[in-house]
Amino acid sequence: MAKVLRVEGGTPLTGEIYVRGAKNLVSKAMVAAFLGETPSTLRNVPLIRDVDVVADLLRLHGVEVDYNDEAGELNFDTRHVEAAHVSDVHAYVGTSRIPILLCGPMLHRLGEAFIPDLGGCKIGDRPVDFHRRIWEQFGATVHADKVSESTYIKAPPGGLVGTKIALEYPSVGATEQTLLCAVRANGKTELVNAAIEPEIMDLIAVLQKMGAIISVDADRIIRIEGVDHLVGFDHWALPDRIEAASWASAALATHGDIYVGGARQPDMMTFLNAFRKAGGAFDIKDEGIRFYHPGGELSSIHLETDVHPGFMTDWQQPLVVALTQAKGHSVIHETVYENRLGFTDALNQMGADIQLYRDCLGGLDCRFGQRNYYHSAIVSGPTPLKGTDFEVPDLRGGFSYLIAALAAEGVSNVRGIDIINRGYEHFMAKLDRLGARVQKQGTR
Ligand code: EPU
């Protein structure tokens, strides 16, 4: 039975909610636990589907995983890991992009790894060529099975060997792949053009607790000295800055006022600047941030997504919904994913005025400028939004549709809301707390 969310828009979201650990750190720290020869504990863990998927994959490999929702605590006993049956792992085809990061830990502890066809949001091609090159540079042999789209990887007889890697683009996943392969490789590894997102720095903190030796230089070069053994960790996951920015955008789009407990200024500075320039207001407290619409008109802005410390691509979609209510023409240039503006079609159906362009608008030329991708947009406003029926396309796009439906006049029926559970903990309960008029309905 598919679920439909009936959203009656036009009510400002007001109240207080709390965000727990970042999806994009928690899933990686869970993978890192596999490297430890003694048990680990991860705290501040949200109850989201990506956590369930990684926990199940770890269990298939002999890890005892135990989750306490109230405490937000995950415990892992990794003392007796074993290879899983390929058919069991296959059941996870398309569910998450995390299996690819299990590769390094599996090569170290089991000598081989099997990676099913990956899932994740359809926001571009999302190739894995960087990952493949990294495994090969560490000395692994890689066999890709074209029929099942699965990958089999084998460590060399003496184990992975440290290497020099220069990324052609500072990919988050490729940086994490390198870290997870290098920490127990023989010898030293140097990674040039690494990504340095806060979630990556938190993963490095986890690995250091486990016994790894990693230094991050000012010019985004990461150096890792391989060690023979790693132990378990006890770590409190950094809060989810994507979820925090999503609720902030919801406050702005609905003329609301939301206190987001757990939101942290240092990880969100670029977002806060854009939010303020667009006319949003915020009060920063020790334990969270209050985001609100201060009244008056919102202003159009220029937004260019980039790797850290730039404006995160994952913040773009929710904020664009609020920008439909800003006066003038906002210019958006998406430089991380080639196809992350497709969600604007549905916003236009609701009454927004968003034009897409293949050119790099308003900023530097990016990788997509010569390649015919619609990766820039002009959002003209303010335009009133009206309720409509739509299907959730992906995680962030889905939450953005929800924001649009909440800001719109009239009723929207939103299908496929289960995708949102991948990354937004208890989002229905949070909407309820904020006074949203939403109702889940079953349909055949
Ligand atoms: N890329 C390649 N080849 C590769 C790997 C990446 O060309 O082998 C390209 C991608 O196609 C993309 C760019 O490099 O154009 C950046 O991708 P990156 O590897 O940085 O992304 P990722 O590791 O797959 C993570 C997050 C994403 C987030 C990006 C960018 C997780 C599980 N996912 O993805 O989060 O958008 O970094 O910050 O950490 C989300 O949470 O909704 C989400 C999509």
Short mmCIF file of C-alpha atoms and ligand atoms in Angstrom, two decimals:
data_model
loop_
_atom_site.label_atom_id
_atom_site.label_comp_id
_atom_site.label_asym_id
_atom_site.label_seq_id
_atom_site.Cartn_x
_atom_site.Cartn_y
_atom_site.Cartn_z
CA MET A 1 0.00 0.00 0.00
CA ALA A 2 1.64 3.25 -1.16
CA LYS A 3 1.52 6.19 1.21
CA VAL A 4 0.21 9.61 0.27
CA LEU A 5 0.63 12.66 2.41
CA ARG A 6 -2.23 15.15 2.30
CA VAL A 7 -0.78 18.58 3.00
CA GLU A 8 -2.97 21.60 3.65
CA GLY A 9 -0.64 24.54 3.07
CA GLY A 10 -0.61 28.17 4.10
CA THR A 11 0.17 27.74 7.80
CA PRO A 12 3.49 29.11 9.14
CA LEU A 13 5.59 26.38 10.75
CA THR A 14 6.41 27.41 14.30
CA GLY A 15 7.92 25.62 17.25
CA GLU A 16 10.93 23.64 18.29
CA ILE A 17 12.49 20.48 16.90
CA TYR A 18 15.80 18.69 17.39
CA VAL A 19 18.20 17.25 14.81
CA ARG A 20 20.48 14.36 15.69
CA GLY A 21 23.64 13.08 13.98
CA ALA A 22 24.43 13.70 10.31
CA LYS A 23 23.34 10.92 7.96
CA ASN A 24 26.48 11.52 5.91
CA LEU A 25 28.77 10.93 8.90
CA VAL A 26 26.82 8.28 10.81
CA SER A 27 26.74 5.82 7.89
CA LYS A 28 30.53 6.24 7.34
CA ALA A 29 31.36 5.90 11.05
CA MET A 30 29.33 2.65 11.04
CA VAL A 31 31.51 1.41 8.20
CA ALA A 32 34.66 2.50 10.06
CA ALA A 33 33.57 0.37 13.05
CA PHE A 34 34.21 -2.69 10.84
CA LEU A 35 37.92 -1.81 10.89
CA GLY A 36 38.11 -2.05 14.69
CA GLU A 37 39.13 -5.30 16.32
CA THR A 38 37.23 -4.36 19.51
CA PRO A 39 33.63 -3.07 19.97
CA SER A 40 32.56 0.49 19.11
CA THR A 41 29.82 2.86 20.25
CA LEU A 42 28.31 5.62 18.14
CA ARG A 43 26.04 8.17 19.83
CA ASN A 44 23.58 10.84 18.60
CA VAL A 45 22.43 8.39 15.88
CA PRO A 46 19.14 9.24 14.13
CA LEU A 47 16.51 6.62 13.33
CA ILE A 48 16.62 6.85 9.52
CA ARG A 49 16.51 4.20 6.81
CA ASP A 50 20.15 4.63 5.71
CA VAL A 51 21.23 3.64 9.24
CA ASP A 52 19.03 0.50 9.07
CA VAL A 53 20.51 -0.49 5.70
CA VAL A 54 24.13 -0.15 6.87
CA ALA A 55 23.33 -1.96 10.14
CA ASP A 56 21.84 -4.87 8.15
CA LEU A 57 24.87 -5.00 5.84
CA LEU A 58 27.21 -5.11 8.84
CA ARG A 59 25.12 -7.91 10.41
CA LEU A 60 25.48 -9.92 7.19
CA HIS A 61 29.24 -9.70 7.77
CA GLY A 62 29.12 -11.09 11.29
CA VAL A 63 28.93 -7.79 13.21
CA GLU A 64 26.56 -7.67 16.18
CA VAL A 65 24.72 -4.35 15.93
CA ASP A 66 22.46 -3.09 18.63
CA TYR A 67 20.45 0.19 18.43
CA ASN A 68 18.80 2.04 21.29
CA ASP A 69 16.50 4.66 19.70
CA GLU A 70 15.79 6.68 22.84
CA ALA A 71 19.48 7.07 23.66
CA GLY A 72 20.38 7.31 19.94
CA GLU A 73 23.14 4.82 20.61
CA LEU A 74 24.54 2.16 18.28
CA ASN A 75 26.82 -0.55 19.61
CA PHE A 76 28.92 -2.75 17.33
CA ASP A 77 30.73 -5.93 18.24
CA THR A 78 33.16 -6.47 15.36
CA ARG A 79 35.31 -9.18 16.95
CA HIS A 80 34.10 -12.02 14.71
CA VAL A 81 33.60 -10.65 11.21
CA GLU A 82 33.09 -12.96 8.22
CA ALA A 83 32.37 -12.79 4.49
CA ALA A 84 28.66 -12.57 3.67
CA HIS A 85 26.89 -14.67 1.03
CA VAL A 86 26.87 -12.75 -2.24
CA SER A 87 23.14 -13.46 -2.67
CA ASP A 88 22.39 -11.91 0.74
CA VAL A 89 24.32 -8.74 -0.13
CA HIS A 90 22.56 -8.68 -3.49
CA ALA A 91 19.27 -8.13 -1.73
CA TYR A 92 20.55 -4.60 -1.01
CA VAL A 93 21.03 -3.61 -4.64
CA GLY A 94 19.99 0.01 -5.14
CA THR A 95 19.22 0.72 -1.48
CA SER A 96 22.13 2.98 -0.56
CA ARG A 97 25.52 4.28 -1.75
CA ILE A 98 27.28 3.24 1.47
CA PRO A 99 28.25 -0.36 0.45
CA ILE A 100 31.00 1.07 -1.74
CA LEU A 101 32.69 2.47 1.36
CA LEU A 102 32.65 -0.92 3.11
CA CYS A 103 35.22 -2.03 0.57
CA GLY A 104 38.39 -0.80 2.35
CA PRO A 105 37.40 -2.21 5.75
CA MET A 106 36.44 -5.56 4.13
CA LEU A 107 39.70 -5.76 2.19
CA HIS A 108 41.64 -5.24 5.42
CA ARG A 109 39.68 -7.66 7.57
CA LEU A 110 38.56 -10.28 5.02
CA GLY A 111 40.90 -9.86 2.05
CA GLU A 112 38.05 -9.40 -0.42
CA ALA A 113 34.91 -7.36 -0.98
CA PHE A 114 31.73 -7.58 -3.01
CA ILE A 115 29.86 -4.38 -3.87
CA PRO A 116 26.31 -4.61 -5.28
CA ASP A 117 24.89 -2.10 -7.75
CA LEU A 118 24.51 1.12 -5.74
CA GLY A 119 21.45 3.18 -4.93
CA GLY A 120 21.07 6.71 -3.65
CA CYS A 121 19.35 9.70 -5.16
CA LYS A 122 19.05 10.12 -8.94
CA ILE A 123 20.61 13.57 -9.12
CA GLY A 124 23.16 12.85 -11.83
CA ASP A 125 25.06 9.87 -13.25
CA ARG A 126 26.91 9.33 -9.97
CA PRO A 127 29.74 7.22 -11.45
CA VAL A 128 32.21 5.28 -9.25
CA ASP A 129 35.30 5.62 -11.47
CA PHE A 130 37.27 7.48 -8.76
CA HIS A 131 36.62 4.64 -6.30
CA ARG A 132 37.75 1.99 -8.76
CA ARG A 133 41.00 3.84 -9.49
CA ILE A 134 41.63 4.23 -5.76
CA TRP A 135 41.31 0.45 -5.10
CA GLU A 136 43.67 -0.25 -7.99
CA GLN A 137 46.19 2.28 -6.74
CA PHE A 138 46.23 0.51 -3.36
CA GLY A 139 47.07 -2.68 -5.27
CA ALA A 140 43.65 -4.40 -5.26
CA THR A 141 42.32 -6.28 -8.28
CA VAL A 142 38.90 -5.16 -9.39
CA HIS A 143 36.43 -7.15 -11.44
CA ALA A 144 33.22 -5.48 -12.53
CA ASP A 145 30.41 -7.82 -13.58
CA LYS A 146 28.49 -5.95 -16.28
CA VAL A 147 25.41 -8.19 -16.11
CA SER A 148 24.72 -7.77 -12.38
CA GLU A 149 26.49 -4.37 -12.26
CA SER A 150 28.28 -5.69 -9.17
CA THR A 151 31.97 -5.33 -8.35
CA TYR A 152 34.32 -7.93 -6.84
CA ILE A 153 37.57 -6.67 -5.30
CA LYS A 154 40.53 -8.64 -3.96
CA ALA A 155 43.41 -7.35 -1.83
CA PRO A 156 46.98 -8.27 -2.91
CA PRO A 157 48.58 -11.14 -0.90
CA GLY A 158 50.43 -8.83 1.53
CA GLY A 159 47.46 -6.45 1.94
CA LEU A 160 46.80 -2.97 0.51
CA VAL A 161 49.85 -0.77 -0.06
CA GLY A 162 49.96 2.98 0.67
CA THR A 163 50.04 5.21 -2.41
CA LYS A 164 49.84 8.75 -3.83
CA ILE A 165 46.42 9.78 -5.12
CA ALA A 166 45.39 13.03 -6.78
CA LEU A 167 41.63 13.41 -7.22
CA GLU A 168 40.46 15.18 -10.37
CA TYR A 169 37.52 16.54 -8.33
CA PRO A 170 37.35 16.77 -4.50
CA SER A 171 34.72 14.04 -4.16
CA VAL A 172 33.39 13.34 -0.68
CA GLY A 173 33.03 9.61 -1.29
CA ALA A 174 36.45 9.23 -2.94
CA THR A 175 38.11 11.04 -0.03
CA GLU A 176 36.36 8.71 2.43
CA GLN A 177 37.27 5.70 0.29
CA THR A 178 40.94 6.70 0.41
CA LEU A 179 40.85 7.22 4.18
CA LEU A 180 39.19 3.86 4.84
CA CYS A 181 41.68 2.04 2.59
CA ALA A 182 44.77 3.93 3.81
CA VAL A 183 44.45 3.72 7.59
CA ARG A 184 45.55 0.07 7.68
CA ALA A 185 47.54 -0.09 4.44
CA ASN A 186 51.25 -0.85 4.45
CA GLY A 187 53.14 2.44 4.39
CA LYS A 188 52.08 6.03 3.78
CA THR A 189 49.32 7.49 1.61
CA GLU A 190 49.07 11.04 0.28
CA LEU A 191 45.73 12.36 -1.00
CA VAL A 192 45.84 15.57 -3.04
CA ASN A 193 42.68 17.62 -3.79
CA ALA A 194 40.76 15.96 -0.95
CA ALA A 195 37.29 17.04 0.17
CA ILE A 196 37.26 18.49 3.70
CA GLU A 197 33.54 18.59 4.57
CA PRO A 198 32.80 18.70 8.35
CA GLU A 199 31.46 15.11 8.05
CA ILE A 200 34.84 14.02 6.66
CA MET A 201 36.68 15.78 9.49
CA ASP A 202 34.39 13.96 11.95
CA LEU A 203 35.18 10.64 10.23
CA ILE A 204 38.88 11.46 10.61
CA ALA A 205 38.22 12.10 14.32
CA VAL A 206 36.59 8.65 14.56
CA LEU A 207 39.56 7.00 12.82
CA GLN A 208 42.04 8.82 15.06
CA LYS A 209 40.18 7.47 18.11
CA MET A 210 40.65 4.00 16.59
CA GLY A 211 44.43 4.42 16.38
CA ALA A 212 44.89 5.89 12.87
CA ILE A 213 47.53 8.51 12.05
CA ILE A 214 46.05 11.15 9.72
CA SER A 215 47.06 14.77 9.11
CA VAL A 216 45.12 17.35 7.09
CA ASP A 217 47.30 20.07 5.55
CA ALA A 218 46.13 23.59 4.74
CA ASP A 219 46.18 22.97 0.99
CA ARG A 220 43.65 20.10 1.19
CA ILE A 221 46.31 17.40 1.18
CA ILE A 222 45.59 14.53 3.55
CA ARG A 223 48.47 12.28 4.69
CA ILE A 224 47.86 8.91 6.29
CA GLU A 225 50.43 6.60 7.90
CA GLY A 226 49.12 3.04 7.83
CA VAL A 227 49.02 1.14 11.15
CA ASP A 228 48.77 -2.62 11.85
CA HIS A 229 45.76 -2.61 14.17
CA LEU A 230 42.76 -0.43 14.87
CA VAL A 231 40.51 -0.65 17.92
CA GLY A 232 36.89 0.35 18.54
CA PHE A 233 35.74 3.92 19.24
CA ASP A 234 33.22 5.83 21.32
CA HIS A 235 31.98 8.85 19.38
CA TRP A 236 29.16 11.42 19.41
CA ALA A 237 28.18 12.13 15.78
CA LEU A 238 28.19 15.75 14.62
CA PRO A 239 24.65 17.07 14.01
CA ASP A 240 23.01 16.99 10.58
CA ARG A 241 23.59 20.40 8.98
CA ILE A 242 21.54 19.39 5.91
CA GLU A 243 18.48 18.57 7.98
CA ALA A 244 18.97 21.79 9.99
CA ALA A 245 19.12 23.90 6.80
CA SER A 246 16.05 22.12 5.43
CA TRP A 247 13.97 23.14 8.48
CA ALA A 248 15.44 26.66 8.28
CA SER A 249 14.27 26.90 4.65
CA ALA A 250 10.84 25.60 5.70
CA ALA A 251 10.62 28.40 8.29
CA LEU A 252 11.48 31.01 5.64
CA ALA A 253 9.15 29.65 2.95
CA THR A 254 6.13 29.40 5.29
CA HIS A 255 6.68 32.74 7.14
CA GLY A 256 7.45 30.60 10.17
CA ASP A 257 9.73 30.51 13.19
CA ILE A 258 11.58 27.27 14.00
CA TYR A 259 14.14 26.63 16.72
CA VAL A 260 16.37 23.82 15.45
CA GLY A 261 18.02 22.22 18.47
CA GLY A 262 21.38 20.67 17.59
CA ALA A 263 22.11 23.07 14.67
CA ARG A 264 25.67 24.40 14.88
CA GLN A 265 26.93 27.71 13.51
CA PRO A 266 30.48 26.63 12.51
CA ASP A 267 29.20 23.93 10.13
CA MET A 268 26.54 26.21 8.61
CA MET A 269 28.26 29.57 8.12
CA THR A 270 27.88 29.61 4.34
CA PHE A 271 24.20 28.71 4.63
CA LEU A 272 23.64 31.38 7.30
CA ASN A 273 25.12 34.06 5.02
CA ALA A 274 22.81 33.10 2.14
CA PHE A 275 19.81 32.84 4.50
CA ARG A 276 20.47 36.34 5.85
CA LYS A 277 21.05 37.85 2.38
CA ALA A 278 17.71 36.39 1.27
CA GLY A 279 16.00 38.21 4.14
CA GLY A 280 15.81 35.40 6.70
CA ALA A 281 16.72 35.99 10.34
CA PHE A 282 18.38 33.74 12.90
CA ASP A 283 19.47 33.74 16.54
CA ILE A 284 22.39 31.53 17.39
CA LYS A 285 22.32 29.80 20.78
CA ASP A 286 24.80 27.39 22.36
CA GLU A 287 22.51 24.40 21.76
CA GLY A 288 20.81 25.31 18.49
CA ILE A 289 19.67 28.03 16.09
CA ARG A 290 16.31 29.80 15.80
CA PHE A 291 15.44 30.49 12.14
CA TYR A 292 12.57 32.80 11.25
CA HIS A 293 10.92 35.05 8.67
CA PRO A 294 11.22 38.54 10.16
CA GLY A 295 8.39 39.98 8.03
CA GLY A 296 8.71 42.19 4.98
CA GLU A 297 9.93 41.12 1.56
CA LEU A 298 12.54 38.44 0.88
CA SER A 299 15.43 39.41 -1.44
CA SER A 300 16.71 37.57 -4.50
CA ILE A 301 20.27 36.27 -4.23
CA HIS A 302 23.03 34.59 -6.23
CA LEU A 303 23.74 31.04 -5.12
CA GLU A 304 26.55 28.83 -6.35
CA THR A 305 26.94 25.35 -4.88
CA ASP A 306 30.45 24.05 -4.27
CA VAL A 307 32.51 21.70 -2.15
CA HIS A 308 33.24 22.77 1.44
CA PRO A 309 33.60 25.53 2.56
CA GLY A 310 31.28 26.55 -0.30
CA PHE A 311 27.47 26.41 -0.30
CA MET A 312 26.46 22.73 -0.04
CA THR A 313 24.57 21.22 -2.96
CA ASP A 314 22.22 19.57 -0.45
CA TRP A 315 21.13 22.99 0.85
CA GLN A 316 20.24 24.22 -2.63
CA GLN A 317 16.89 22.50 -3.19
CA PRO A 318 15.15 23.50 0.08
CA LEU A 319 16.39 27.11 -0.14
CA VAL A 320 15.24 27.45 -3.77
CA VAL A 321 11.67 26.86 -2.55
CA ALA A 322 11.97 29.87 -0.23
CA LEU A 323 13.54 31.91 -3.05
CA THR A 324 10.34 31.55 -5.10
CA GLN A 325 8.97 34.04 -2.53
CA ALA A 326 11.84 36.55 -2.95
CA LYS A 327 11.47 39.78 -4.92
CA GLY A 328 13.48 39.89 -8.16
CA HIS A 329 15.60 37.27 -9.91
CA SER A 330 17.69 34.78 -7.94
CA VAL A 331 20.51 33.14 -9.91
CA ILE A 332 21.40 29.53 -9.06
CA HIS A 333 24.50 27.73 -10.34
CA GLU A 334 24.71 24.04 -9.33
CA THR A 335 28.32 22.87 -9.76
CA VAL A 336 28.38 19.59 -7.81
CA TYR A 337 25.67 17.49 -9.54
CA GLU A 338 24.71 17.89 -13.18
CA ASN A 339 21.04 17.08 -12.62
CA ARG A 340 19.93 18.63 -9.36
CA LEU A 341 17.51 21.20 -10.71
CA GLY A 342 14.95 18.82 -12.24
CA PHE A 343 12.79 19.20 -9.14
CA THR A 344 11.93 22.77 -10.23
CA ASP A 345 9.39 21.41 -12.80
CA ALA A 346 7.00 20.59 -9.98
CA LEU A 347 7.56 24.01 -8.39
CA ASN A 348 6.62 25.64 -11.71
CA GLN A 349 3.43 23.56 -11.77
CA MET A 350 2.64 25.06 -8.37
CA GLY A 351 3.02 28.58 -9.76
CA ALA A 352 6.76 29.29 -9.41
CA ASP A 353 8.67 30.96 -12.25
CA ILE A 354 11.94 29.06 -12.62
CA GLN A 355 13.87 28.91 -15.91
CA LEU A 356 16.68 26.42 -16.37
CA TYR A 357 19.86 27.10 -18.37
CA ARG A 358 22.73 25.01 -19.70
CA ASP A 359 25.22 27.86 -19.21
CA CYS A 360 27.19 28.54 -16.05
CA LEU A 361 25.22 31.54 -14.76
CA GLY A 362 26.64 34.20 -12.52
CA GLY A 363 29.91 32.58 -11.57
CA LEU A 364 32.93 30.70 -12.75
CA ASP A 365 32.69 28.06 -15.48
CA CYS A 366 32.18 24.64 -13.95
CA ARG A 367 32.60 21.02 -15.18
CA PHE A 368 29.07 21.03 -16.63
CA GLY A 369 29.22 24.23 -18.69
CA GLN A 370 30.31 22.58 -21.95
CA ARG A 371 28.26 19.43 -21.47
CA ASN A 372 24.68 20.47 -22.14
CA TYR A 373 23.35 19.95 -18.62
CA TYR A 374 20.62 22.19 -17.28
CA HIS A 375 22.54 23.14 -14.16
CA SER A 376 21.75 26.87 -13.77
CA ALA A 377 18.45 28.53 -12.96
CA ILE A 378 16.80 31.91 -12.63
CA VAL A 379 14.08 32.03 -10.01
CA SER A 380 11.79 35.03 -10.45
CA GLY A 381 9.48 36.08 -7.68
CA PRO A 382 7.60 36.45 -5.59
CA THR A 383 5.04 34.04 -7.01
CA PRO A 384 2.21 32.61 -4.92
CA LEU A 385 2.29 28.79 -4.83
CA LYS A 386 -0.84 26.68 -5.06
CA GLY A 387 -1.32 23.12 -3.87
CA THR A 388 -0.93 20.29 -6.37
CA ASP A 389 -0.35 16.51 -6.46
CA PHE A 390 3.15 15.20 -7.02
CA GLU A 391 5.54 12.30 -6.52
CA VAL A 392 8.71 12.66 -4.43
CA PRO A 393 11.74 12.42 -6.78
CA ASP A 394 14.66 12.02 -4.35
CA LEU A 395 15.57 12.72 -0.74
CA ARG A 396 16.34 16.45 -0.78
CA GLY A 397 14.02 17.21 -3.70
CA GLY A 398 11.29 15.34 -1.81
CA PHE A 399 11.68 17.39 1.34
CA SER A 400 11.72 20.53 -0.81
CA TYR A 401 8.37 19.55 -2.37
CA LEU A 402 7.03 19.13 1.11
CA ILE A 403 8.19 22.66 2.00
CA ALA A 404 6.53 23.98 -1.16
CA ALA A 405 3.28 22.19 -0.32
CA LEU A 406 3.36 23.63 3.21
CA ALA A 407 3.95 27.14 1.84
CA ALA A 408 1.25 26.85 -0.86
CA GLU A 409 -2.38 27.82 -0.66
CA GLY A 410 -4.69 24.81 -0.85
CA VAL A 411 -4.18 21.06 -0.69
CA SER A 412 -1.32 18.97 -2.11
CA ASN A 413 -1.17 15.18 -2.21
CA VAL A 414 2.43 14.01 -1.99
CA ARG A 415 3.25 10.46 -3.08
CA GLY A 416 6.36 8.44 -2.32
CA ILE A 417 7.09 10.13 1.01
CA ASP A 418 8.91 7.02 2.29
CA ILE A 419 12.04 8.26 0.48
CA ILE A 420 12.15 11.13 2.98
CA ASN A 421 12.66 8.60 5.82
CA ARG A 422 16.09 7.87 4.33
CA GLY A 423 17.48 11.09 5.73
CA TYR A 424 14.94 12.95 7.89
CA GLU A 425 14.33 11.40 11.29
CA HIS A 426 10.71 11.34 12.59
CA PHE A 427 9.79 13.98 10.01
CA MET A 428 6.06 13.38 10.41
CA ALA A 429 6.24 13.87 14.19
CA LYS A 430 8.34 17.01 13.67
CA LEU A 431 5.83 18.44 11.18
CA ASP A 432 3.12 17.77 13.72
CA ARG A 433 5.06 19.60 16.44
CA LEU A 434 5.46 22.59 14.15
CA GLY A 435 1.72 22.85 13.53
CA ALA A 436 1.71 21.57 9.94
CA ARG A 437 -1.64 20.34 8.69
CA VAL A 438 -0.56 16.99 7.25
CA GLN A 439 -2.22 13.61 7.19
CA LYS A 440 -0.92 10.27 6.00
CA GLN A 441 -3.31 8.29 3.85
CA GLY A 442 -2.98 4.79 2.38
CA THR A 443 -3.73 4.13 -1.30
CA ARG A 444 -3.66 1.15 -3.61
N1 EPU B 1 32.03 11.68 -8.94
C1 EPU B 1 32.59 11.10 -10.06
N2 EPU B 1 33.17 9.87 -9.92
C2 EPU B 1 33.20 9.22 -8.72
C3 EPU B 1 32.63 9.82 -7.58
C4 EPU B 1 32.04 11.06 -7.73
O1 EPU B 1 32.56 11.67 -11.15
O2 EPU B 1 33.74 8.09 -8.66
C5 EPU B 1 31.36 12.99 -9.09
C6 EPU B 1 29.86 12.90 -8.82
O3 EPU B 1 29.15 12.43 -9.95
C7 EPU B 1 29.52 14.32 -8.44
C8 EPU B 1 30.78 14.79 -7.72
O4 EPU B 1 31.83 13.89 -8.10
O5 EPU B 1 29.31 15.10 -9.59
C9 EPU B 1 30.69 14.84 -6.25
O6 EPU B 1 30.28 13.59 -5.72
P1 EPU B 1 30.77 13.09 -4.29
O7 EPU B 1 31.58 11.86 -4.47
O8 EPU B 1 31.35 14.23 -3.55
O9 EPU B 1 29.38 12.71 -3.62
P2 EPU B 1 29.02 11.42 -2.78
O10 EPU B 1 30.13 11.04 -1.88
O11 EPU B 1 28.44 10.38 -3.67
C10 EPU B 1 28.10 12.71 -0.72
C11 EPU B 1 26.78 12.76 0.00
C12 EPU B 1 25.77 13.52 -0.85
C13 EPU B 1 26.30 14.93 -1.09
C14 EPU B 1 27.69 14.85 -1.76
C15 EPU B 1 28.33 16.20 -1.94
C16 EPU B 1 26.76 10.73 1.25
C17 EPU B 1 26.21 9.38 1.45
N3 EPU B 1 26.30 11.42 0.23
O12 EPU B 1 27.84 11.99 -1.91
O13 EPU B 1 24.61 13.62 -0.07
O14 EPU B 1 25.42 15.62 -1.92
O15 EPU B 1 28.57 14.03 -0.95
O16 EPU B 1 28.46 16.85 -0.72
O17 EPU B 1 27.62 11.19 2.01
C18 EPU B 1 22.29 13.53 0.37
O18 EPU B 1 22.59 13.47 1.56
O19 EPU B 1 21.12 13.70 -0.06
C19 EPU B 1 23.36 13.44 -0.64
C20 EPU B 1 23.11 13.22 -1.93
#
